[in-house]
Amino acid sequence: MKILVTGGAGFIGGNFVLYMVNQYPEDTIVNLDALTYAGNLETLKSVEDKPNYKFVKGDIADHAFIDQLFKDEQFDAVVNFAAESHVDRSITDPGIFVKTNILGTQVLLDASKKYGVKRYHQVSTDEVYGDLPLDRLDLFFTEETPLHTSSPYSASKAGADLLVLAYHRTFQMPVTISRCSNNYGPYHFPEKLIPLMISRALNDQSLPVYGKGENVRDWLHVYDHCVAIDLILRRGRIGEVYNIGGHNERTNLEVVQTILRELNRPETLIQYVTDRKGHDLRYAIDPTKIETELNWKPKYNFDTGIKQTIQWYLDNKAWWQNILSGEYSHYFENQYTDLHKKSTVR
Ligand code: NAD
Ligand code: TDX
């Protein structure tokens, strides 16, 4: 199979490319990425010379470029990870989220239709379901939960999902969608909660916790996510949505406290800052469908996964320190001094 992976220089796409290139030497993986602030080819160093791997720089929303690429390459399958993925950035600048996440998906769908791609997989998110109340621990997102988005990010991801399903219904395109909970693990860009807290704690800097830190996220190790997508790509039923999550709910405060404990740093580093606008309270996935249909079982629970992840950040300081010394540091200043004026985060 020749598989197009979009957004393969990002966190999850990068882990997926590494997994697929090593797992399936008989398949060819073409990684298409625009190399935005979130794209980092250093992640892919270990596979860049492999014969079954190729990198192409380009924008999924560029219709002419995508058409030519599909014509030249004749892909069997497409897995679309490419997206603007950070909720806080979508609150400051929604436009690029609509362009990349919605228009980009439509451009990929059109090319997939035109050139007869046999499988199109859309990587989506549990955020399309909105949030659950903190005091109803009996509630979980199933694939039938109505879409009910909160942020420009989640609205753009829901828009993309609806397009994918529309192309299936209208044009009988062979699509699947996965909606997963919060990922964590190696190569996670240090603007997101877990890598931000690890990198700052290691530098003995304050840890900005939004609101009271009581919001709940359901953590999924990126390796388990990659295995799930591979299963859906090969054995998932066409036209179906699969939720991916492993029942690992934690409050943000619990996550930060765990990181501090593991790194032997004091809780006095925690600094409560102005809450995120429209902040979703709780995400929690019901993974029954993928477990029963595809026999997916996660390898990591949060306790083992967070230890492995922290160790990875300790062993790979150069990877995240390069990011912190680059463009990210300007973004960080804007995010935490302009948006959260009330707090000072050094
Ligand atoms: P990321 O921000 O780390 O990576 C996104 C990648 O897409 C980057 O390499 C970037 O350069 C590339 N990209 C952005 N715009 C592009 C464009 N126009 N054309 C081509 N490439 C472009 O994101 P991530 O955390 O790896 O997320 C990957 C996917 O998984 C996204 O679709 C996201 O919505 C979804 N998702 C992420 C999580 C999570 O916890 N990180 C959870 C659920 C779903
Ligand atoms: O500095 C911070 N302080 C803080 O308290 C940051 C960056 C986050 N938070 C909170 C907000 C959230 O409740 O931590 C939680 C996790 O935040 P993020 O890492 O920004 O992730 P989230 O908003 O939950 O979205 C993530 O999971 C779903 C991904 O970024 C999305 O792409 C994915 O769809």
Tab-separated table of C-alpha atoms and ligand atoms in Angstrom:
chain	number	residue	atom	x	y	z
A	1	MET	CA	0.000	0.000	0.000
A	2	LYS	CA	1.080	3.557	-0.642
A	3	ILE	CA	-0.253	5.635	2.255
A	4	LEU	CA	-0.392	9.432	2.432
A	5	VAL	CA	0.002	10.664	6.001
A	6	THR	CA	-0.711	14.379	6.347
A	7	GLY	CA	0.645	16.322	9.327
A	8	GLY	CA	3.320	13.676	9.857
A	9	ALA	CA	5.812	16.194	11.257
A	10	GLY	CA	3.499	16.946	14.181
A	11	PHE	CA	3.061	15.119	17.457
A	12	ILE	CA	0.621	12.300	16.668
A	13	GLY	CA	1.310	12.184	12.918
A	14	GLY	CA	5.045	11.923	13.670
A	15	ASN	CA	4.520	9.024	16.050
A	16	PHE	CA	2.252	7.376	13.446
A	17	VAL	CA	4.844	7.749	10.657
A	18	LEU	CA	7.554	6.222	12.888
A	19	TYR	CA	5.209	3.363	13.783
A	20	MET	CA	4.087	2.634	10.216
A	21	VAL	CA	7.492	2.932	8.517
A	22	ASN	CA	9.005	0.463	10.993
A	23	GLN	CA	5.995	-1.858	11.256
A	24	TYR	CA	5.293	-2.204	7.511
A	25	PRO	CA	8.486	-2.135	5.415
A	26	GLU	CA	6.406	-3.374	2.429
A	27	ASP	CA	4.191	-0.252	2.521
A	28	THR	CA	5.305	3.203	1.371
A	29	ILE	CA	4.579	6.141	3.664
A	30	VAL	CA	4.465	9.612	2.106
A	31	ASN	CA	4.446	12.322	4.765
A	32	LEU	CA	2.910	15.605	3.609
A	33	ASP	CA	3.334	18.481	6.039
A	34	ALA	CA	3.326	22.278	5.711
A	35	LEU	CA	5.870	22.587	8.561
A	36	THR	CA	3.959	25.189	10.528
A	37	TYR	CA	5.235	26.158	13.989
A	38	ALA	CA	4.058	22.677	15.123
A	39	GLY	CA	5.892	20.662	12.479
A	40	ASN	CA	9.342	19.373	13.346
A	41	LEU	CA	11.311	17.085	11.037
A	42	GLU	CA	13.756	16.245	13.838
A	43	THR	CA	11.083	13.851	15.082
A	44	LEU	CA	11.551	11.789	11.909
A	45	LYS	CA	15.353	11.608	11.802
A	46	SER	CA	15.422	7.859	12.452
A	47	VAL	CA	13.349	7.071	9.334
A	48	GLU	CA	14.337	9.802	6.884
A	49	ASP	CA	16.702	7.515	4.938
A	50	LYS	CA	14.435	4.468	4.868
A	51	PRO	CA	13.417	3.361	1.357
A	52	ASN	CA	9.712	3.175	2.272
A	53	TYR	CA	9.528	6.779	3.542
A	54	LYS	CA	9.267	10.083	1.711
A	55	PHE	CA	8.641	13.660	2.928
A	56	VAL	CA	6.788	16.288	0.878
A	57	LYS	CA	6.382	19.876	2.077
A	58	GLY	CA	2.999	21.384	1.222
A	59	ASP	CA	-0.354	22.706	2.355
A	60	ILE	CA	-3.409	20.433	2.418
A	61	ALA	CA	-5.580	23.453	1.557
A	62	ASP	CA	-3.643	24.164	-1.676
A	63	HIS	CA	-5.954	22.626	-4.265
A	64	ALA	CA	-3.609	22.691	-7.284
A	65	PHE	CA	-0.676	21.292	-5.325
A	66	ILE	CA	-2.744	18.496	-3.761
A	67	ASP	CA	-4.284	17.546	-7.097
A	68	GLN	CA	-0.846	17.215	-8.703
A	69	LEU	CA	0.512	15.215	-5.751
A	70	PHE	CA	-2.380	12.728	-5.892
A	71	LYS	CA	-2.012	12.427	-9.669
A	72	ASP	CA	1.713	11.729	-9.388
A	73	GLU	CA	1.599	9.375	-6.400
A	74	GLN	CA	-1.667	7.401	-6.854
A	75	PHE	CA	-2.189	6.789	-3.129
A	76	ASP	CA	-4.075	3.725	-1.911
A	77	ALA	CA	-4.946	5.297	1.434
A	78	VAL	CA	-4.947	8.698	3.134
A	79	VAL	CA	-4.707	9.372	6.877
A	80	ASN	CA	-5.363	13.023	7.646
A	81	PHE	CA	-3.682	14.301	10.813
A	82	ALA	CA	-2.840	17.759	9.434
A	83	ALA	CA	-4.570	20.425	11.478
A	84	GLU	CA	-4.234	23.436	13.643
A	85	SER	CA	-4.584	21.631	16.955
A	86	HIS	CA	-4.243	24.037	19.880
A	87	VAL	CA	-7.481	25.262	21.466
A	88	ASP	CA	-5.879	28.423	22.934
A	89	ARG	CA	-4.571	29.485	19.517
A	90	SER	CA	-8.066	28.993	18.034
A	91	ILE	CA	-9.441	31.457	20.580
A	92	THR	CA	-6.879	34.086	19.554
A	93	ASP	CA	-6.961	33.445	15.776
A	94	PRO	CA	-9.806	31.234	14.475
A	95	GLY	CA	-9.320	31.903	10.730
A	96	ILE	CA	-6.433	29.529	10.101
A	97	PHE	CA	-8.400	26.759	11.884
A	98	VAL	CA	-11.234	27.076	9.383
A	99	LYS	CA	-8.792	27.115	6.468
A	100	THR	CA	-6.638	24.158	7.465
A	101	ASN	CA	-9.118	21.993	9.336
A	102	ILE	CA	-12.215	22.433	7.161
A	103	LEU	CA	-11.038	23.626	3.737
A	104	GLY	CA	-7.944	21.410	3.895
A	105	THR	CA	-10.113	18.362	4.599
A	106	GLN	CA	-12.410	19.194	1.680
A	107	VAL	CA	-9.424	19.532	-0.671
A	108	LEU	CA	-8.102	16.124	0.447
A	109	LEU	CA	-11.542	14.545	0.043
A	110	ASP	CA	-11.896	15.932	-3.490
A	111	ALA	CA	-8.487	14.595	-4.511
A	112	SER	CA	-9.208	11.236	-2.856
A	113	LYS	CA	-12.465	10.997	-4.792
A	114	LYS	CA	-10.924	12.044	-8.089
A	115	TYR	CA	-7.976	9.645	-7.899
A	116	GLY	CA	-9.861	6.659	-6.457
A	117	VAL	CA	-8.237	6.443	-3.005
A	118	LYS	CA	-9.426	3.169	-1.451
A	119	ARG	CA	-9.410	4.350	2.183
A	120	TYR	CA	-9.658	7.864	3.615
A	121	HIS	CA	-9.218	8.109	7.377
A	122	GLN	CA	-9.946	11.337	9.241
A	123	VAL	CA	-8.249	11.853	12.613
A	124	SER	CA	-10.758	13.729	14.725
A	125	THR	CA	-11.204	14.466	18.401
A	126	ASP	CA	-13.565	13.863	21.311
A	127	GLU	CA	-13.859	17.666	21.550
A	128	VAL	CA	-16.502	17.529	18.796
A	129	TYR	CA	-18.899	16.147	21.439
A	130	GLY	CA	-18.487	19.224	23.654
A	131	ASP	CA	-18.027	18.512	27.351
A	132	LEU	CA	-19.554	16.510	30.188
A	133	PRO	CA	-20.478	17.857	33.633
A	134	LEU	CA	-17.947	17.329	36.429
A	135	ASP	CA	-20.559	15.800	38.748
A	136	ARG	CA	-21.863	13.075	36.372
A	137	LEU	CA	-19.081	10.493	36.318
A	138	ASP	CA	-21.543	7.983	34.866
A	139	LEU	CA	-21.624	9.845	31.520
A	140	PHE	CA	-19.270	9.084	28.607
A	141	PHE	CA	-19.027	10.096	24.941
A	142	THR	CA	-20.236	7.351	22.603
A	143	GLU	CA	-20.183	7.515	18.797
A	144	GLU	CA	-23.885	8.503	18.981
A	145	THR	CA	-23.329	11.506	21.278
A	146	PRO	CA	-24.519	14.616	19.373
A	147	LEU	CA	-21.885	17.064	18.135
A	148	HIS	CA	-21.903	20.123	20.398
A	149	THR	CA	-18.691	22.101	20.100
A	150	SER	CA	-17.244	24.813	22.349
A	151	SER	CA	-14.134	26.347	20.773
A	152	PRO	CA	-13.314	27.485	17.222
A	153	TYR	CA	-10.908	24.513	17.164
A	154	SER	CA	-13.547	21.925	18.015
A	155	ALA	CA	-16.080	23.600	15.702
A	156	SER	CA	-13.601	23.337	12.820
A	157	LYS	CA	-12.929	19.664	13.584
A	158	ALA	CA	-16.688	18.956	13.703
A	159	GLY	CA	-17.101	20.749	10.365
A	160	ALA	CA	-14.447	18.495	8.874
A	161	ASP	CA	-16.116	15.355	10.291
A	162	LEU	CA	-19.445	16.340	8.752
A	163	LEU	CA	-17.790	16.839	5.364
A	164	VAL	CA	-16.151	13.404	5.573
A	165	LEU	CA	-19.495	11.767	6.376
A	166	ALA	CA	-21.197	13.784	3.613
A	167	TYR	CA	-18.658	12.526	1.043
A	168	HIS	CA	-19.438	8.988	2.166
A	169	ARG	CA	-23.198	9.408	1.895
A	170	THR	CA	-23.191	11.468	-1.301
A	171	PHE	CA	-20.286	9.945	-3.231
A	172	GLN	CA	-19.979	6.533	-1.479
A	173	MET	CA	-16.428	7.378	-0.526
A	174	PRO	CA	-14.668	4.731	1.617
A	175	VAL	CA	-14.115	6.819	4.728
A	176	THR	CA	-13.595	6.204	8.438
A	177	ILE	CA	-13.285	8.671	11.331
A	178	SER	CA	-11.635	8.263	14.734
A	179	ARG	CA	-12.337	10.520	17.699
A	180	CYS	CA	-9.806	10.187	20.457
A	181	SER	CA	-9.230	11.728	23.842
A	182	ASN	CA	-6.181	13.809	24.857
A	183	ASN	CA	-2.944	12.232	23.667
A	184	TYR	CA	0.388	12.356	25.471
A	185	GLY	CA	3.793	10.772	24.923
A	186	PRO	CA	7.076	11.419	23.052
A	187	TYR	CA	7.434	14.359	20.629
A	188	HIS	CA	4.505	16.322	22.112
A	189	PHE	CA	4.901	20.037	21.377
A	190	PRO	CA	5.525	21.965	24.622
A	191	GLU	CA	2.518	24.269	24.331
A	192	LYS	CA	0.161	21.476	25.448
A	193	LEU	CA	-0.450	20.715	29.119
A	194	ILE	CA	1.797	17.710	29.804
A	195	PRO	CA	4.968	18.654	27.872
A	196	LEU	CA	4.579	22.294	28.953
A	197	MET	CA	4.502	21.282	32.609
A	198	ILE	CA	7.379	18.798	32.279
A	199	SER	CA	9.650	21.261	30.478
A	200	ARG	CA	8.850	24.129	32.837
A	201	ALA	CA	9.192	22.014	35.981
A	202	LEU	CA	12.598	20.824	34.769
A	203	ASN	CA	13.601	24.488	34.433
A	204	ASP	CA	12.137	25.268	37.901
A	205	GLN	CA	9.651	27.683	36.301
A	206	SER	CA	6.088	28.290	37.489
A	207	LEU	CA	3.348	25.974	36.146
A	208	PRO	CA	0.286	27.876	34.817
A	209	VAL	CA	-2.886	25.975	35.751
A	210	TYR	CA	-6.087	27.416	34.249
A	211	GLY	CA	-8.891	28.212	36.714
A	212	LYS	CA	-8.870	25.830	39.669
A	213	GLY	CA	-7.311	22.931	37.786
A	214	GLU	CA	-10.484	20.871	38.238
A	215	ASN	CA	-11.197	20.254	34.532
A	216	VAL	CA	-10.902	16.593	33.586
A	217	ARG	CA	-9.170	15.101	30.551
A	218	ASP	CA	-9.098	11.410	29.535
A	219	TRP	CA	-5.453	10.642	28.692
A	220	LEU	CA	-4.448	8.318	25.841
A	221	HIS	CA	-0.842	7.367	25.161
A	222	VAL	CA	0.051	8.271	21.583
A	223	TYR	CA	1.365	4.734	20.914
A	224	ASP	CA	-2.065	3.271	21.710
A	225	HIS	CA	-3.654	5.867	19.440
A	226	CYS	CA	-1.352	4.888	16.549
A	227	VAL	CA	-2.191	1.193	16.951
A	228	ALA	CA	-5.906	2.046	16.972
A	229	ILE	CA	-5.683	4.096	13.758
A	230	ASP	CA	-3.739	1.322	12.032
A	231	LEU	CA	-6.481	-1.165	13.030
A	232	ILE	CA	-9.254	1.122	11.763
A	233	LEU	CA	-7.392	1.724	8.499
A	234	ARG	CA	-7.081	-2.014	7.834
A	235	ARG	CA	-10.204	-3.473	9.459
A	236	GLY	CA	-12.581	-0.634	10.350
A	237	ARG	CA	-15.995	-0.623	8.709
A	238	ILE	CA	-16.442	1.963	5.967
A	239	GLY	CA	-18.577	4.973	6.903
A	240	GLU	CA	-18.083	4.366	10.626
A	241	VAL	CA	-16.853	6.530	13.497
A	242	TYR	CA	-14.677	4.960	16.221
A	243	ASN	CA	-14.025	6.554	19.616
A	244	ILE	CA	-10.561	5.882	21.085
A	245	GLY	CA	-9.794	6.213	24.793
A	246	GLY	CA	-8.713	4.060	27.684
A	247	HIS	CA	-10.576	5.318	30.784
A	248	ASN	CA	-7.731	7.403	32.165
A	249	GLU	CA	-9.497	10.464	33.516
A	250	ARG	CA	-7.517	12.910	35.637
A	251	THR	CA	-8.083	16.490	36.733
A	252	ASN	CA	-5.480	18.891	35.382
A	253	LEU	CA	-4.295	19.478	38.919
A	254	GLU	CA	-3.749	15.728	39.430
A	255	VAL	CA	-1.711	15.611	36.212
A	256	VAL	CA	0.469	18.532	37.297
A	257	GLN	CA	0.933	17.118	40.804
A	258	THR	CA	1.966	13.753	39.337
A	259	ILE	CA	4.575	15.439	37.134
A	260	LEU	CA	5.951	17.424	40.089
A	261	ARG	CA	6.166	14.280	42.215
A	262	GLU	CA	7.958	12.312	39.498
A	263	LEU	CA	10.438	15.148	38.936
A	264	ASN	CA	10.907	15.774	42.644
A	265	ARG	CA	9.812	19.406	42.376
A	266	PRO	CA	7.685	21.336	44.946
A	267	GLU	CA	3.976	22.110	44.486
A	268	THR	CA	4.799	25.767	45.162
A	269	LEU	CA	5.679	25.924	41.441
A	270	ILE	CA	1.940	25.694	40.622
A	271	GLN	CA	0.458	29.062	39.657
A	272	TYR	CA	-3.293	29.413	39.092
A	273	VAL	CA	-3.961	31.691	36.103
A	274	THR	CA	-7.028	33.106	34.339
A	275	ASP	CA	-9.246	30.345	32.987
A	276	ARG	CA	-9.476	29.490	29.276
A	277	LYS	CA	-12.537	31.081	27.602
A	278	GLY	CA	-15.327	28.515	27.146
A	279	HIS	CA	-13.169	25.910	28.919
A	280	ASP	CA	-14.604	22.389	28.459
A	281	LEU	CA	-15.165	20.758	31.854
A	282	ARG	CA	-14.720	17.061	31.298
A	283	TYR	CA	-13.948	14.669	28.446
A	284	ALA	CA	-14.485	10.922	28.860
A	285	ILE	CA	-14.579	8.328	26.090
A	286	ASP	CA	-16.576	5.116	25.937
A	287	PRO	CA	-14.273	2.890	23.810
A	288	THR	CA	-16.619	-0.147	23.715
A	289	LYS	CA	-17.024	-0.096	19.920
A	290	ILE	CA	-13.328	-0.240	19.009
A	291	GLU	CA	-12.642	-2.744	21.802
A	292	THR	CA	-15.357	-5.156	20.714
A	293	GLU	CA	-15.200	-4.716	16.906
A	294	LEU	CA	-11.445	-4.418	16.430
A	295	ASN	CA	-10.170	-5.982	19.658
A	296	TRP	CA	-8.170	-2.830	20.487
A	297	LYS	CA	-6.673	-2.754	23.961
A	298	PRO	CA	-4.371	0.022	25.202
A	299	LYS	CA	-0.868	-0.981	26.315
A	300	TYR	CA	-0.466	1.964	28.717
A	301	ASN	CA	-2.534	3.228	31.623
A	302	PHE	CA	-1.875	6.784	32.779
A	303	ASP	CA	0.448	5.749	35.625
A	304	THR	CA	2.789	3.758	33.371
A	305	GLY	CA	2.432	6.120	30.423
A	306	ILE	CA	3.249	9.301	32.301
A	307	LYS	CA	6.400	7.716	33.778
A	308	GLN	CA	7.534	6.640	30.289
A	309	THR	CA	6.741	10.083	28.903
A	310	ILE	CA	8.619	11.973	31.616
A	311	GLN	CA	11.604	9.687	31.097
A	312	TRP	CA	11.461	10.452	27.359
A	313	TYR	CA	11.582	14.203	28.040
A	314	LEU	CA	14.540	13.659	30.371
A	315	ASP	CA	16.360	11.563	27.754
A	316	ASN	CA	15.566	13.894	24.825
A	317	LYS	CA	16.187	17.373	26.177
A	318	ALA	CA	17.685	18.596	22.904
A	319	TRP	CA	14.404	17.919	21.063
A	320	TRP	CA	12.262	20.196	23.231
A	321	GLN	CA	14.974	22.711	24.122
A	322	ASN	CA	15.394	23.441	20.396
A	323	ILE	CA	11.714	24.227	20.217
A	324	LEU	CA	11.750	26.417	23.314
A	325	SER	CA	14.607	28.493	21.968
A	326	GLY	CA	12.820	29.098	18.639
A	327	GLU	CA	9.580	30.652	17.519
A	328	TYR	CA	7.654	29.029	20.341
A	329	SER	CA	9.166	31.416	22.895
A	330	HIS	CA	7.533	34.413	21.129
A	331	TYR	CA	4.201	32.623	21.073
A	332	PHE	CA	4.574	31.824	24.744
A	333	GLU	CA	5.115	35.479	25.660
A	334	ASN	CA	1.963	36.537	23.781
A	335	GLN	CA	-0.158	33.767	25.208
A	336	TYR	CA	0.686	34.308	28.844
A	337	THR	CA	1.345	38.028	29.106
A	338	ASP	CA	-1.390	39.394	26.808
A	339	LEU	CA	-4.121	36.809	27.219
A	340	HIS	CA	-3.569	36.219	30.929
A	341	LYS	CA	-2.700	39.754	31.952
A	342	LYS	CA	-3.758	39.121	35.516
A	343	SER	CA	-1.051	36.578	36.070
A	344	THR	CA	2.640	36.796	35.699
A	345	VAL	CA	4.301	33.664	34.558
A	346	ARG	CA	8.040	33.817	34.429
B	1	NAD	P1	0.207	19.041	15.934
B	1	NAD	O1	-0.214	20.457	16.025
B	1	NAD	O2	1.309	18.533	16.809
B	1	NAD	O3	0.636	18.707	14.433
B	1	NAD	C1	-0.073	19.162	13.333
B	1	NAD	C2	0.808	18.973	12.102
B	1	NAD	O4	0.048	19.392	10.953
B	1	NAD	C3	2.091	19.817	12.116
B	1	NAD	O5	3.192	19.051	11.715
B	1	NAD	C4	1.809	20.927	11.112
B	1	NAD	O6	2.966	21.407	10.462
B	1	NAD	C5	0.869	20.218	10.145
B	1	NAD	N1	0.006	21.164	9.419
B	1	NAD	C6	-0.696	22.197	9.929
B	1	NAD	N2	-1.353	22.842	8.955
B	1	NAD	C7	-1.090	22.165	7.795
B	1	NAD	C8	-1.498	22.336	6.443
B	1	NAD	N3	-2.318	23.331	6.086
B	1	NAD	N4	-1.038	21.467	5.526
B	1	NAD	C9	-0.197	20.461	5.881
B	1	NAD	N5	0.228	20.265	7.136
B	1	NAD	C10	-0.220	21.104	8.088
B	1	NAD	O7	-1.122	18.192	16.145
B	1	NAD	P2	-1.322	16.790	16.867
B	1	NAD	O8	-1.501	17.011	18.315
B	1	NAD	O9	-0.315	15.841	16.378
B	1	NAD	O10	-2.750	16.400	16.277
B	1	NAD	C11	-2.863	15.664	15.069
B	1	NAD	C12	-4.327	15.448	14.762
B	1	NAD	O11	-4.955	14.766	15.826
B	1	NAD	C13	-5.102	16.749	14.571
B	1	NAD	O12	-6.016	16.564	13.521
B	1	NAD	C14	-5.822	16.936	15.892
B	1	NAD	O13	-7.021	17.653	15.703
B	1	NAD	C15	-6.085	15.498	16.297
B	1	NAD	N6	-6.192	15.257	17.742
B	1	NAD	C16	-5.163	15.606	18.585
B	1	NAD	C17	-5.271	15.288	19.943
B	1	NAD	C18	-4.165	15.616	20.916
B	1	NAD	O14	-4.331	15.352	22.117
B	1	NAD	N7	-3.031	16.149	20.499
B	1	NAD	C19	-6.405	14.644	20.435
B	1	NAD	C20	-7.436	14.348	19.537
B	1	NAD	C21	-7.302	14.631	18.203
B	2	TDX	O1	-0.989	26.107	30.334
B	2	TDX	C1	-1.991	25.355	30.391
B	2	TDX	N1	-2.669	25.239	31.573
B	2	TDX	C2	-3.787	24.476	31.719
B	2	TDX	O2	-4.356	24.408	32.807
B	2	TDX	C3	-2.470	24.612	29.249
B	2	TDX	C4	-1.763	24.696	27.937
B	2	TDX	C5	-3.594	23.834	29.416
B	2	TDX	N2	-4.251	23.787	30.605
B	2	TDX	C6	-5.462	22.940	30.712
B	2	TDX	C7	-6.522	23.181	29.659
B	2	TDX	C8	-7.135	21.816	29.489
B	2	TDX	O3	-8.172	21.637	30.439
B	2	TDX	O4	-5.043	21.586	30.545
B	2	TDX	C9	-6.014	20.833	29.790
B	2	TDX	C10	-5.336	20.280	28.551
B	2	TDX	O5	-5.042	21.395	27.712
B	2	TDX	P1	-4.348	21.206	26.282
B	2	TDX	O6	-3.098	20.434	26.452
B	2	TDX	O7	-4.313	22.531	25.617
B	2	TDX	O8	-5.367	20.209	25.558
B	2	TDX	P2	-6.949	20.311	25.246
B	2	TDX	O9	-7.411	21.712	25.170
B	2	TDX	O10	-7.655	19.385	26.186
B	2	TDX	O11	-6.970	19.710	23.740
B	2	TDX	C11	-6.142	18.576	23.381
B	2	TDX	O12	-6.909	17.402	23.352
B	2	TDX	C12	-7.884	17.292	22.343
B	2	TDX	C13	-5.484	18.803	22.019
B	2	TDX	O13	-4.704	19.973	22.055
B	2	TDX	C14	-6.505	18.849	20.921
B	2	TDX	O14	-5.858	18.951	19.660
B	2	TDX	C15	-7.319	17.569	20.968
B	2	TDX	O15	-8.332	17.578	20.017
